[in-house]
Coordinates of C-alpha atoms in Angstrom, one line a residue:
Chain A
M70 CA 57.5 83.3 99.5
K71 CA 59.1 86.7 100.3
E72 CA 60.5 88.5 97.3
K73 CA 64.2 89.0 97.2
E74 CA 65.3 92.5 98.1
K75 CA 66.6 94.6 95.3
L76 CA 70.2 95.8 95.3
I77 CA 69.8 98.2 92.4
I78 CA 66.9 100.7 92.4
N79 CA 66.6 103.3 89.6
R80 CA 70.1 102.4 88.4
K81 CA 71.5 103.5 91.8
R82 CA 73.0 101.1 94.3
L83 CA 72.1 100.9 97.9
D84 CA 74.8 103.3 99.1
G85 CA 73.7 105.8 96.4
R86 CA 76.5 105.1 94.0
D87 CA 76.2 104.7 90.2
L88 CA 76.9 101.3 88.7
Y89 CA 80.3 102.2 87.5
E90 CA 81.2 104.4 90.5
M91 CA 83.9 103.6 92.9
R92 CA 83.8 104.2 96.7
K93 CA 85.8 107.1 98.0
I94 CA 89.5 106.4 98.1
E95 CA 91.6 107.7 101.0
I96 CA 95.4 107.2 101.2
Q97 CA 97.7 108.1 104.1
I98 CA 101.4 108.1 103.6
N99 CA 103.8 106.7 106.2
P100 CA 101.5 106.2 109.2
I101 CA 104.0 103.8 110.8
K102 CA 107.3 105.5 111.4
N103 CA 109.2 102.5 112.5
S104 CA 108.9 100.7 109.2
M105 CA 110.9 101.7 106.1
G106 CA 107.7 102.5 104.3
S107 CA 104.0 102.2 105.1
A108 CA 100.7 103.2 103.8
M109 CA 97.0 103.2 104.6
F110 CA 94.5 102.6 101.9
K111 CA 90.8 103.0 102.2
F112 CA 88.0 102.0 99.8
G113 CA 85.0 103.4 101.6
K114 CA 84.8 101.4 104.8
T115 CA 87.4 98.8 103.7
W116 CA 90.6 99.8 105.4
A117 CA 94.0 98.3 105.0
I118 CA 97.3 99.2 106.4
A119 CA 100.6 98.0 105.0
A120 CA 104.1 98.2 106.3
T121 CA 107.4 97.0 104.8
H122 CA 110.7 96.1 106.3
G123 CA 113.7 95.5 104.2
P124 CA 115.5 94.4 102.2
R125 CA 117.3 92.9 105.1
A126 CA 119.5 89.8 105.7
A127 CA 117.4 86.6 105.2
Y128 CA 117.0 84.4 108.2
P129 CA 116.7 81.5 108.8
K130 CA 119.9 81.3 106.7
W131 CA 118.9 78.2 104.7
Q132 CA 116.2 80.2 103.2
Q133 CA 118.6 82.6 101.6
N134 CA 118.6 82.5 97.8
P135 CA 121.9 83.5 96.2
E136 CA 120.2 84.9 93.1
F137 CA 117.0 86.5 94.4
S138 CA 115.5 88.3 97.4
I139 CA 112.6 86.5 99.1
L140 CA 109.3 88.3 99.4
K141 CA 107.3 87.5 102.4
T142 CA 103.8 88.9 102.6
R143 CA 101.5 88.4 105.5
Y144 CA 97.8 89.4 105.2
M145 CA 95.7 89.4 108.4
M146 CA 92.3 90.5 109.4
L147 CA 92.2 92.1 112.8
P148 CA 89.6 90.6 115.3
F149 CA 87.4 93.7 115.2
S150 CA 87.5 94.3 111.5
T151 CA 84.4 92.3 110.7
W152 CA 80.8 92.3 112.0
E153 CA 81.4 89.2 114.1
R154 CA 84.7 88.9 115.9
S155 CA 87.2 86.9 113.8
K156 CA 89.7 84.8 115.5
P157 CA 93.1 86.6 115.5
G158 CA 96.1 85.0 113.8
I159 CA 96.5 83.2 110.5
S160 CA 93.6 81.2 109.1
R161 CA 93.0 79.2 106.0
R162 CA 91.7 82.3 104.3
S163 CA 94.5 84.6 105.3
I164 CA 97.1 82.1 104.1
E165 CA 95.5 82.0 100.7
I166 CA 95.3 85.8 100.3
S167 CA 98.9 86.2 101.6
K168 CA 99.9 83.9 98.8
V169 CA 98.0 85.6 96.0
V170 CA 99.1 89.0 97.2
N171 CA 102.7 87.7 97.4
D172 CA 102.5 86.4 93.9
A173 CA 101.1 89.6 92.5
L174 CA 103.8 91.7 94.1
S175 CA 106.7 89.5 93.3
N176 CA 105.9 90.2 89.6
V177 CA 106.7 93.8 89.9
I178 CA 109.7 93.8 92.3
F179 CA 113.2 93.5 91.0
L180 CA 114.0 90.7 93.3
E181 CA 117.3 90.0 91.5
D182 CA 118.7 93.4 92.8
Y183 CA 119.0 92.2 96.3
P184 CA 120.3 88.6 96.4
K185 CA 120.4 86.8 99.8
T186 CA 117.9 89.2 101.4
M187 CA 114.3 89.2 102.3
I188 CA 111.6 91.8 102.0
D189 CA 108.8 91.7 104.5
V190 CA 105.3 93.1 103.8
F191 CA 102.8 93.1 106.6
I192 CA 99.2 93.9 105.8
D193 CA 96.5 94.3 108.4
I194 CA 92.9 94.8 107.6
I195 CA 91.5 97.2 110.1
E196 CA 87.9 97.2 108.8
A197 CA 86.5 94.9 106.2
D198 CA 83.7 95.7 103.9
A199 CA 84.5 93.5 100.9
S200 CA 87.4 93.7 98.4
T201 CA 90.0 93.6 101.2
R202 CA 92.6 91.9 99.0
C203 CA 92.4 94.8 96.6
A204 CA 92.9 97.4 99.3
A205 CA 95.7 95.2 100.7
L206 CA 97.5 95.1 97.4
N207 CA 97.1 98.9 96.8
A208 CA 98.4 99.7 100.3
A209 CA 101.3 97.3 99.9
S210 CA 102.5 98.6 96.6
I211 CA 102.5 102.2 97.9
A212 CA 104.4 101.1 101.0
L213 CA 107.0 99.3 98.8
A214 CA 107.5 102.4 96.7
L215 CA 108.0 104.5 99.8
A216 CA 110.5 102.0 101.2
G217 CA 112.7 102.5 98.2
V218 CA 112.3 99.0 96.8
P219 CA 112.9 98.9 93.1
L220 CA 109.6 98.3 91.3
K221 CA 108.7 97.8 87.7
D222 CA 105.4 99.6 88.2
I223 CA 102.8 100.3 90.9
V224 CA 100.2 97.5 91.3
S225 CA 96.6 98.8 91.3
S226 CA 93.7 96.7 92.1
C227 CA 89.9 96.9 92.3
S228 CA 86.9 94.6 92.4
V229 CA 84.1 94.2 89.9
G230 CA 81.0 92.0 90.1
K231 CA 77.5 91.3 89.1
I232 CA 74.5 92.2 91.2
D233 CA 70.9 92.0 90.2
G234 CA 72.0 91.0 86.7
E235 CA 74.1 94.2 86.2
I236 CA 77.9 94.5 86.0
V237 CA 79.1 96.9 88.7
L238 CA 82.4 98.3 89.8
D239 CA 83.9 98.1 93.3
I240 CA 81.7 95.6 95.3
A241 CA 80.8 96.7 98.9
G242 CA 80.0 94.3 101.7
F243 CA 76.3 93.7 101.3
E244 CA 76.7 93.4 97.5
D245 CA 79.3 90.8 98.1
N246 CA 77.0 88.8 100.4
Y247 CA 73.8 89.1 98.3
G248 CA 75.2 89.6 94.8
E249 CA 75.8 87.0 92.2
V250 CA 79.5 87.5 91.2
D251 CA 82.5 89.0 93.0
C252 CA 85.8 89.3 91.1
A253 CA 89.1 90.8 92.3
V254 CA 91.4 92.1 89.6
A255 CA 94.9 93.5 90.1
M256 CA 96.8 94.9 87.1
I257 CA 99.4 97.3 85.8
P258 CA 96.9 99.5 84.1
H259 CA 99.1 101.1 81.5
E260 CA 100.5 97.8 80.2
E261 CA 97.3 95.9 80.6
K262 CA 99.1 93.2 82.5
V263 CA 96.9 91.2 84.9
L264 CA 98.6 90.2 88.1
L265 CA 95.7 88.8 90.1
L266 CA 92.3 87.5 89.0
Q267 CA 89.9 85.7 91.3
M268 CA 86.2 85.2 90.9
D269 CA 83.4 83.4 92.4
G270 CA 79.9 83.1 90.7
I271 CA 78.9 82.4 87.2
V272 CA 79.1 84.8 84.2
T273 CA 78.9 84.6 80.5
K274 CA 81.8 85.3 78.2
E275 CA 80.4 88.7 77.1
E276 CA 79.8 89.7 80.7
F277 CA 83.3 88.6 81.7
K278 CA 84.8 90.8 79.0
K279 CA 82.8 93.7 80.1
M280 CA 83.9 93.1 83.7
I281 CA 87.6 93.1 82.7
M282 CA 87.2 96.3 80.8
L283 CA 85.5 97.9 83.8
A284 CA 88.2 96.7 86.1
K285 CA 90.8 98.3 83.9
E286 CA 89.1 101.6 84.2
G287 CA 88.8 101.2 88.0
C288 CA 92.5 100.2 88.3
L289 CA 93.5 103.3 86.3
K290 CA 91.6 105.5 88.8
V291 CA 93.3 103.8 91.7
Y292 CA 96.7 104.1 90.0
E293 CA 96.3 107.9 89.6
S294 CA 95.4 108.3 93.3
Q295 CA 98.3 106.0 94.3
K296 CA 100.7 108.1 92.3
T297 CA 99.5 111.4 93.7
A298 CA 99.7 110.0 97.2
I299 CA 103.3 108.8 96.8
K300 CA 104.3 112.2 95.4
Q301 CA 102.7 113.7 98.5
A302 CA 105.4 112.1 100.6
F303 CA 107.8 114.6 98.8
T304 CA 105.6 117.7 99.1
N305 CA 104.8 117.0 102.8
I306 CA 108.4 117.7 103.6
I307 CA 108.3 121.1 101.9
D308 CA 105.1 122.0 103.9
I309 CA 106.8 121.4 107.2
E310 CA 109.4 124.0 106.2
Chain B
M924 CA 114.2 105.8 62.4
E925 CA 111.8 107.1 65.1
E926 CA 112.9 110.2 66.9
S927 CA 113.7 109.9 70.6
K928 CA 111.7 111.9 73.1
L929 CA 112.5 112.9 76.6
L930 CA 109.3 113.1 78.7
I931 CA 110.7 114.5 81.9
E932 CA 113.0 117.2 83.0
D933 CA 116.0 117.2 85.2
K934 CA 115.2 117.1 89.0
N935 CA 111.6 116.0 88.4
I936 CA 110.0 113.7 90.9
V937 CA 109.0 110.3 89.5
T938 CA 107.2 107.2 90.9
P939 CA 108.0 103.6 89.9
G940 CA 106.8 102.9 86.4
D941 CA 106.9 106.5 85.2
I942 CA 108.1 106.7 81.6
L943 CA 111.3 108.8 81.4
A944 CA 112.0 108.7 77.7
E945 CA 111.0 107.0 74.5
G946 CA 113.4 105.8 71.8
L947 CA 116.8 104.3 71.7
D948 CA 118.9 107.5 71.9
Y949 CA 118.7 107.6 75.7
L950 CA 120.3 105.1 77.9
P951 CA 119.2 103.9 81.3
S952 CA 121.7 104.4 84.1
S953 CA 121.1 103.5 87.8
G954 CA 117.5 103.5 89.0
C955 CA 115.7 102.9 85.8
Y956 CA 115.2 100.1 83.2
R957 CA 114.4 99.7 79.6
T958 CA 111.4 97.8 78.3
G959 CA 111.2 97.6 74.5
N960 CA 111.5 101.2 73.4
I961 CA 110.9 103.1 76.6
I962 CA 112.8 103.8 79.7
K963 CA 111.0 103.6 83.0
S964 CA 111.8 104.5 86.6
K965 CA 112.4 101.9 89.2
Y966 CA 112.2 104.1 92.2
F967 CA 110.3 106.9 93.8
G968 CA 112.9 109.6 93.5
V969 CA 114.6 112.4 91.6
V970 CA 115.6 112.2 88.0
R971 CA 119.1 113.2 86.9
I972 CA 119.9 113.7 83.2
K973 CA 123.5 113.7 82.1
N974 CA 123.8 113.9 78.3
R975 CA 122.2 110.7 77.1
Y976 CA 122.2 109.0 80.5
L977 CA 119.1 109.0 82.6
S978 CA 119.2 108.0 86.3
V979 CA 116.8 108.1 89.2
I980 CA 118.1 108.8 92.7
P981 CA 115.8 107.1 95.3
L982 CA 114.5 109.1 98.1
A983 CA 114.7 106.1 100.5
G984 CA 116.1 102.6 100.5
A985 CA 118.8 100.3 101.9
Y986 CA 122.5 100.9 101.3
M987 CA 124.1 98.8 98.6
P988 CA 127.9 98.4 99.2
K989 CA 130.3 99.6 96.4
S990 CA 134.0 99.0 96.4
G991 CA 135.9 102.1 97.4
D992 CA 133.2 103.4 99.7
G993 CA 134.3 104.6 103.1
V994 CA 131.8 103.2 105.6
I995 CA 131.3 103.4 109.4
A996 CA 131.0 99.8 110.6
K997 CA 130.3 98.2 114.0
I998 CA 132.1 95.0 114.9
S999 CA 129.4 92.5 115.5
D1000 CA 131.5 89.3 115.8
I1001 CA 135.0 88.0 116.1
Q1002 CA 136.2 84.9 114.4
T1003 CA 139.8 83.4 114.5
T1004 CA 141.2 85.4 111.7
F1005 CA 138.6 88.0 110.9
W1006 CA 135.9 90.3 112.2
I1007 CA 132.3 90.4 111.0
C1008 CA 131.0 94.0 110.8
D1009 CA 127.6 95.5 110.5
I1010 CA 127.6 98.2 107.8
N1011 CA 123.9 99.2 107.9
S1012 CA 123.2 97.2 104.8
P1013 CA 121.4 93.9 104.2
Y1014 CA 124.8 92.2 104.0
D1015 CA 127.5 91.7 106.7
A1016 CA 131.0 92.7 105.9
I1017 CA 134.2 90.9 106.7
L1018 CA 137.5 92.5 107.9
Q1019 CA 140.4 90.2 107.6
I1020 CA 143.4 90.4 109.9
G1021 CA 145.8 91.0 107.0
E1022 CA 143.9 94.2 106.2
V1023 CA 144.4 95.5 109.7
A1024 CA 148.0 94.8 110.7
E1025 CA 151.1 95.5 108.7
E1026 CA 153.3 92.9 110.5
Y1027 CA 153.0 89.2 110.9
I1028 CA 150.7 88.2 113.7
D1029 CA 151.0 84.8 115.4
L1030 CA 147.4 83.8 116.0
T1031 CA 148.4 81.1 118.5
R1032 CA 149.7 83.8 120.9
T1033 CA 147.5 86.8 120.1
D1034 CA 143.9 87.4 120.8
I1035 CA 142.7 89.5 117.9
S1036 CA 140.2 91.3 120.1
S1037 CA 143.1 93.4 121.2
F1038 CA 142.8 95.2 117.8
F1039 CA 139.0 95.5 117.7
D1040 CA 136.5 94.2 120.1
I1041 CA 132.8 93.4 119.7
G1042 CA 130.9 96.8 119.7
D1043 CA 133.8 98.9 118.5
I1044 CA 133.1 101.4 115.8
I1045 CA 135.5 101.7 112.9
Y1046 CA 135.8 103.8 109.8
A1047 CA 136.9 101.4 107.0
K1048 CA 137.1 101.2 103.2
I1049 CA 135.3 98.6 101.2
L1050 CA 137.9 96.6 99.4
N1051 CA 135.8 94.4 97.3
V1052 CA 132.2 93.4 96.7
T1053 CA 131.6 90.1 94.8
K1054 CA 128.6 89.3 92.7
S1055 CA 127.1 87.2 95.5
K1056 CA 127.6 90.1 97.9
N1057 CA 130.5 89.0 99.9
I1058 CA 132.0 92.2 101.2
L1059 CA 135.6 92.7 102.3
L1060 CA 136.7 95.7 104.3
T1061 CA 140.2 97.1 104.6
M1062 CA 141.9 99.4 107.1
K1063 CA 144.8 100.2 104.7
D1064 CA 143.5 103.6 103.9
Y1065 CA 144.7 107.0 105.2
R1066 CA 141.3 107.8 106.6
A1067 CA 140.6 104.4 108.2
R1068 CA 140.7 104.3 112.0
K1069 CA 138.9 103.2 115.1
L1070 CA 136.4 105.8 116.3
I1071 CA 136.5 106.3 120.0
G1072 CA 133.8 108.1 121.9
G1073 CA 131.4 110.5 120.0
R1074 CA 127.9 109.9 118.8
L1075 CA 126.3 108.1 115.8
I1076 CA 123.2 108.9 113.8
K1077 CA 121.7 107.1 110.9
V1078 CA 120.5 109.0 107.8
T1079 CA 119.1 107.8 104.5
P1080 CA 122.1 106.6 102.5
S1081 CA 120.9 108.3 99.3
K1082 CA 121.2 111.6 101.0
V1083 CA 124.8 111.3 102.1
P1084 CA 126.1 113.3 99.1
R1085 CA 124.1 116.2 100.2
I1086 CA 125.5 116.1 103.7
I1087 CA 129.0 116.1 102.3
G1088 CA 128.2 118.8 99.7
K1089 CA 130.2 119.7 96.6
E1090 CA 133.8 118.7 97.2
G1091 CA 133.1 118.5 101.0
S1092 CA 131.8 122.1 101.3
M1093 CA 128.8 121.3 103.4
I1094 CA 130.6 119.1 105.9
E1095 CA 133.4 121.6 106.1
L1096 CA 130.9 124.3 107.0
I1097 CA 129.3 122.3 109.8
K1098 CA 132.8 121.3 111.1
N1099 CA 133.9 124.9 111.2
K1100 CA 130.8 126.3 112.8
T1101 CA 130.2 123.6 115.4
G1102 CA 133.8 122.7 116.1
C1103 CA 133.0 119.0 116.0
Q1104 CA 135.0 116.3 114.4
I1105 CA 132.6 114.7 111.9
I1106 CA 133.0 111.6 109.7
V1107 CA 130.3 110.6 107.2
G1108 CA 130.1 107.0 106.1
Q1109 CA 128.7 106.3 102.6
N1110 CA 126.4 103.8 104.3
G1111 CA 124.4 106.6 106.0
I1112 CA 126.0 106.6 109.4
V1113 CA 127.4 109.9 110.7
W1114 CA 129.9 110.0 113.6
F1115 CA 130.7 113.2 115.4
K1116 CA 132.5 114.2 118.5
G1117 CA 133.1 117.6 120.1
Q1118 CA 131.6 120.3 122.2
N1119 CA 128.5 121.1 120.1
E1120 CA 127.4 117.5 119.4
A1121 CA 123.7 118.4 119.8
L1122 CA 123.9 121.2 117.3
A1123 CA 125.8 119.0 114.8
A1124 CA 123.1 116.3 115.2
K1125 CA 120.3 118.8 114.6
V1126 CA 122.0 120.2 111.5
I1127 CA 122.5 116.7 110.0
L1128 CA 119.0 115.7 110.6
M1129 CA 117.8 119.0 109.0
I1130 CA 119.9 118.3 105.9
E1131 CA 118.4 114.8 105.7
K1132 CA 114.9 116.1 105.8
E1133 CA 115.4 118.9 103.3
A1134 CA 118.0 117.4 101.1
H1135 CA 116.0 117.7 97.9
I1136 CA 115.0 121.4 98.3
P1137 CA 117.2 123.9 96.6
G1138 CA 119.1 126.5 98.5
L1139 CA 120.2 124.0 101.2
T1140 CA 123.6 125.6 102.0
D1141 CA 122.1 129.0 102.8
R1142 CA 119.6 127.5 105.1
V1143 CA 122.2 125.4 106.9
N1144 CA 124.4 128.5 107.2
A1145 CA 121.5 130.6 108.7
F1146 CA 120.6 127.7 111.0
L1147 CA 124.2 127.5 112.3
D1148 CA 124.6 131.3 112.6
K1149 CA 121.5 131.4 114.9
F1150 CA 123.3 129.2 117.4
S1151 CA 126.9 130.4 116.9
N1152 CA 126.7 133.0 119.7
I1153 CA 126.0 130.3 122.3
K1154 CA 129.0 128.2 121.1
G1155 CA 130.1 125.8 123.8
E1156 CA 126.9 125.8 125.7
K1157 CA 124.8 122.7 125.8
L1158 CA 121.6 123.0 123.8

């Protein structure tokens, strides 16, 4: 029998990263001018783009809530985002991720500030290389902040996992496919509030604790880059002058 | 008792979730909220400190109607006794016939579209905003009128105070130098009419873009002086 190929060699991963190292984060502010706020977020090759519209009047009218605003999130993978063409439109998977992203974001938005309205968040995955829901959440929370939606805090998210028996930060595509555990975590890092936690695979209690601690560090890093990116929207204007 | 600490300065830029102050001596005004002992920002915007009150002015966002605001509205629908107006906000506003005409109107004989028709632009005052965001407009104000002709542009509602300036100084300056009639609605719609419409539009868009940078009046002045010698010509 052929021996399983190793994903970690000399404490380095296949793409040359350390175990606790994140892929390069790239953020672009307001790439879509027609929306009220938009953002592009990149984790290495994972590439998400989010745009927000609203708050605007909620239609159909029977959906209006006299006390709260409705948050509608739509996550979608573009047909060319994966190695094999994925069918465009909503699928079972995209409905699930839309829901979990929606639930995570509705915890931080002051929905009671805008009764009878709705806030739309559209997220498209341009290129997928694992942890797309993390990139989607990061992009969406930047877009919401830029659109002037009242937020309790910015949501930061990153993935942790276990490959070759080692706990690692930020799972890339091949590690997701051949690793043991993949776990997406979204939190408000300063308050240590977890907004999203999904995992597949089997870990022990100690390993899980270690994973959460690692995810917190990762989220803090993402949080800092999100904050500097949002502030760029302000300095950009000065540069034009 | 613990001592209160202010962690930011006036006119600092903050993002949502930034801690503005610790302790109970400071009070959250608009744009921030208190959790436990600390005050945090709600918006991406600029901090304003007034004595003990902290507030954050957002750099973007939708217009939230307040009673007493003067707004520029577009008539979007006519009902039997009222008009429905679009005021560039998530909520529609209602203008009732009693708030338009002074005298009694026999609705069986008059078509109220003779006052305002669909698509007309009006400058009106917000009479009342209820908790469930039912908005009533009124024309019983000395500034309220129907706006005929001219042009409209939309700006970010939070930047309207900068377009108006301190006690109307900025808008007065633009009016004098361009010779345009200009009306600024609190909802972020600017109406203007006159010879130098294009110049007025350019200046207003410039103010919107650079509203948060100090020394705005001087720059607007210089910008207008550059074009003052070609007054009357189309740009």
